[in-house]
């Protein structure tokens, strides 16, 4: 009976030893995986830093573009005011031109009358 008990104890020791070796091997694999995942995490953290830097640059670019848009909107407002003034000037010039055309027609009529008068008198201008 002692023999059987000793055999069982030896068998249990062998099983525990195998389990211990299996656990140690699993532990090595787990440590390797942890090291690998830590390296991946570090890489991802570096990627995040790069993306954050790029994002900051893009935000600055967007801010610059908005400032440019605001400047352009101010320019458009100024140009609209100038255009309105130019349209008023154009209308004034159109009215003046119409008046000048009327004066030219009057002068042409007078010139035609003088030419007729001088032709009748026997002379041409």
Short mmCIF file of C-alpha atoms in Angstrom, two decimals:
data_model
loop_
_atom_site.label_atom_id
_atom_site.label_comp_id
_atom_site.label_asym_id
_atom_site.label_seq_id
_atom_site.Cartn_x
_atom_site.Cartn_y
_atom_site.Cartn_z
CA UNK A 1 0.00 0.00 0.00
CA UNK A 2 2.91 2.30 0.72
CA UNK A 3 4.25 1.44 -2.68
CA UNK A 4 1.01 2.43 -4.33
CA UNK A 5 0.90 5.63 -2.33
CA UNK A 6 4.53 6.39 -3.20
CA UNK A 7 3.81 5.74 -6.87
CA UNK A 8 0.85 8.10 -6.77
CA UNK A 9 2.97 10.74 -5.08
CA UNK A 10 5.68 10.31 -7.72
CA UNK A 11 3.06 10.50 -10.45
CA UNK A 12 1.58 13.65 -8.90
CA UNK A 13 5.07 15.16 -8.62
CA UNK A 14 5.68 14.32 -12.30
CA UNK A 15 2.30 15.87 -13.28
CA UNK A 16 3.02 18.99 -11.20
CA UNK A 17 6.51 19.21 -12.68
CA UNK A 18 5.06 18.99 -16.22
CA UNK A 19 2.41 21.56 -15.32
CA UNK A 20 5.11 23.83 -13.89
CA UNK A 21 7.19 23.49 -17.07
CA UNK A 22 4.08 24.19 -19.17
CA UNK A 23 3.29 27.23 -17.01
CA UNK A 24 6.87 28.47 -17.33
CA UNK A 25 6.75 28.04 -21.12
CA UNK A 26 3.39 29.81 -21.24
CA UNK A 27 4.83 32.53 -19.04
CA UNK A 28 7.71 33.05 -21.52
CA UNK A 29 5.22 33.30 -24.41
CA UNK A 30 3.10 35.75 -22.41
CA UNK A 31 6.18 37.87 -21.61
CA UNK A 32 7.13 37.90 -25.30
CA UNK A 33 3.58 38.94 -26.22
CA UNK A 34 3.60 41.65 -23.56
CA UNK A 35 6.92 42.96 -24.91
CA UNK A 36 5.56 42.88 -28.47
CA UNK A 37 2.34 44.68 -27.48
CA UNK A 38 4.27 47.29 -25.50
CA UNK A 39 6.39 47.96 -28.59
CA UNK A 40 3.22 48.26 -30.67
CA UNK A 41 1.70 50.62 -28.10
CA UNK A 42 4.86 52.74 -28.14
CA UNK A 43 4.69 52.85 -31.94
CA UNK A 44 1.03 53.84 -31.80
CA UNK A 45 1.84 56.54 -29.24
CA UNK A 46 4.48 57.91 -31.61
CA UNK A 47 1.93 57.83 -34.44
CA UNK A 48 -0.54 59.70 -32.22
CA UNK A 49 2.10 62.36 -31.48
CA UNK A 50 2.79 62.76 -35.22
CA UNK A 51 -0.94 62.99 -35.95
CA UNK A 52 -1.41 65.55 -33.17
CA UNK A 53 1.42 67.64 -34.63
CA UNK A 54 -0.12 67.38 -38.09
CA UNK A 55 -3.52 68.26 -36.64
CA UNK A 56 -2.06 71.36 -34.97
CA UNK A 57 -0.53 72.36 -38.30
CA UNK A 58 -3.84 71.83 -40.06
CA UNK A 59 -5.65 73.89 -37.44
CA UNK A 60 -3.16 76.71 -38.02
CA UNK A 61 -3.71 76.37 -41.78
CA UNK A 62 -7.48 76.51 -41.27
CA UNK A 63 -7.10 79.59 -39.07
CA UNK A 64 -4.98 81.25 -41.76
CA UNK A 65 -7.52 80.38 -44.46
CA UNK A 66 -10.37 81.83 -42.36
CA UNK A 67 -8.36 85.01 -41.85
CA UNK A 68 -7.81 85.18 -45.61
CA UNK A 69 -11.52 84.60 -46.24
CA UNK A 70 -12.40 87.39 -43.81
CA UNK A 71 -9.91 89.66 -45.58
CA UNK A 72 -11.40 88.77 -48.95
CA UNK A 73 -14.90 89.47 -47.64
CA UNK A 74 -13.71 92.89 -46.50
CA UNK A 75 -12.17 93.44 -49.95
CA UNK A 76 -15.43 92.42 -51.62
CA UNK A 77 -17.30 94.94 -49.44
CA UNK A 78 -14.82 97.66 -50.39
CA UNK A 79 -15.07 96.72 -54.07
CA UNK A 80 -18.87 96.85 -53.88
CA UNK A 81 -18.72 100.37 -52.46
CA UNK A 82 -16.22 101.38 -55.16
CA UNK A 83 -18.37 99.76 -57.84
CA UNK A 84 -21.40 101.65 -56.63
CA UNK A 85 -19.43 104.89 -56.82
CA UNK A 86 -18.18 104.02 -60.30
CA UNK A 87 -21.72 103.26 -61.43
CA UNK A 88 -22.80 106.68 -60.17
CA UNK A 89 -19.83 108.27 -61.97
CA UNK A 90 -20.73 106.31 -65.11
CA UNK A 91 -24.30 107.57 -64.94
CA UNK A 92 -23.05 111.15 -64.50
CA UNK A 93 -20.72 110.74 -67.49
CA UNK A 94 -23.56 109.26 -69.55
CA UNK A 95 -25.74 112.27 -68.81
CA UNK A 96 -22.82 114.62 -69.62
CA UNK A 97 -22.13 112.69 -72.83
CA UNK A 98 -25.77 113.01 -73.86
CA UNK A 99 -25.53 116.76 -73.21
CA UNK A 100 -22.31 117.00 -75.24
CA UNK A 101 -23.89 115.04 -78.09
CA UNK A 102 -26.76 117.51 -78.07
CA UNK A 103 -24.27 120.40 -78.18
CA UNK A 104 -22.41 118.70 -81.08
CA UNK A 105 -25.67 118.25 -82.98
CA UNK A 106 -26.50 121.92 -82.38
CA UNK A 107 -23.03 122.98 -83.55
CA UNK A 108 -23.29 120.72 -86.60
CA UNK A 109 -26.62 122.32 -87.40
CA UNK A 110 -25.08 125.73 -87.01
CA UNK A 111 -22.08 124.64 -89.13
CA UNK A 112 -24.41 123.31 -91.81
CA UNK A 113 -26.30 126.64 -91.71
CA UNK A 114 -23.06 128.61 -92.07
CA UNK A 115 -21.92 126.39 -94.94
CA UNK A 116 -25.24 127.01 -96.68
CA UNK A 117 -24.87 130.72 -96.03
CA UNK A 118 -21.31 130.80 -97.46
CA UNK A 119 -22.33 128.65 -100.45
CA UNK A 120 -25.08 131.06 -101.16
CA UNK A 121 -22.53 133.86 -100.89
CA UNK A 122 -20.25 131.95 -103.26
CA UNK A 123 -17.62 130.87 -100.80
CA UNK A 124 -16.94 127.67 -98.97
CA UNK A 125 -15.25 127.21 -95.65
#
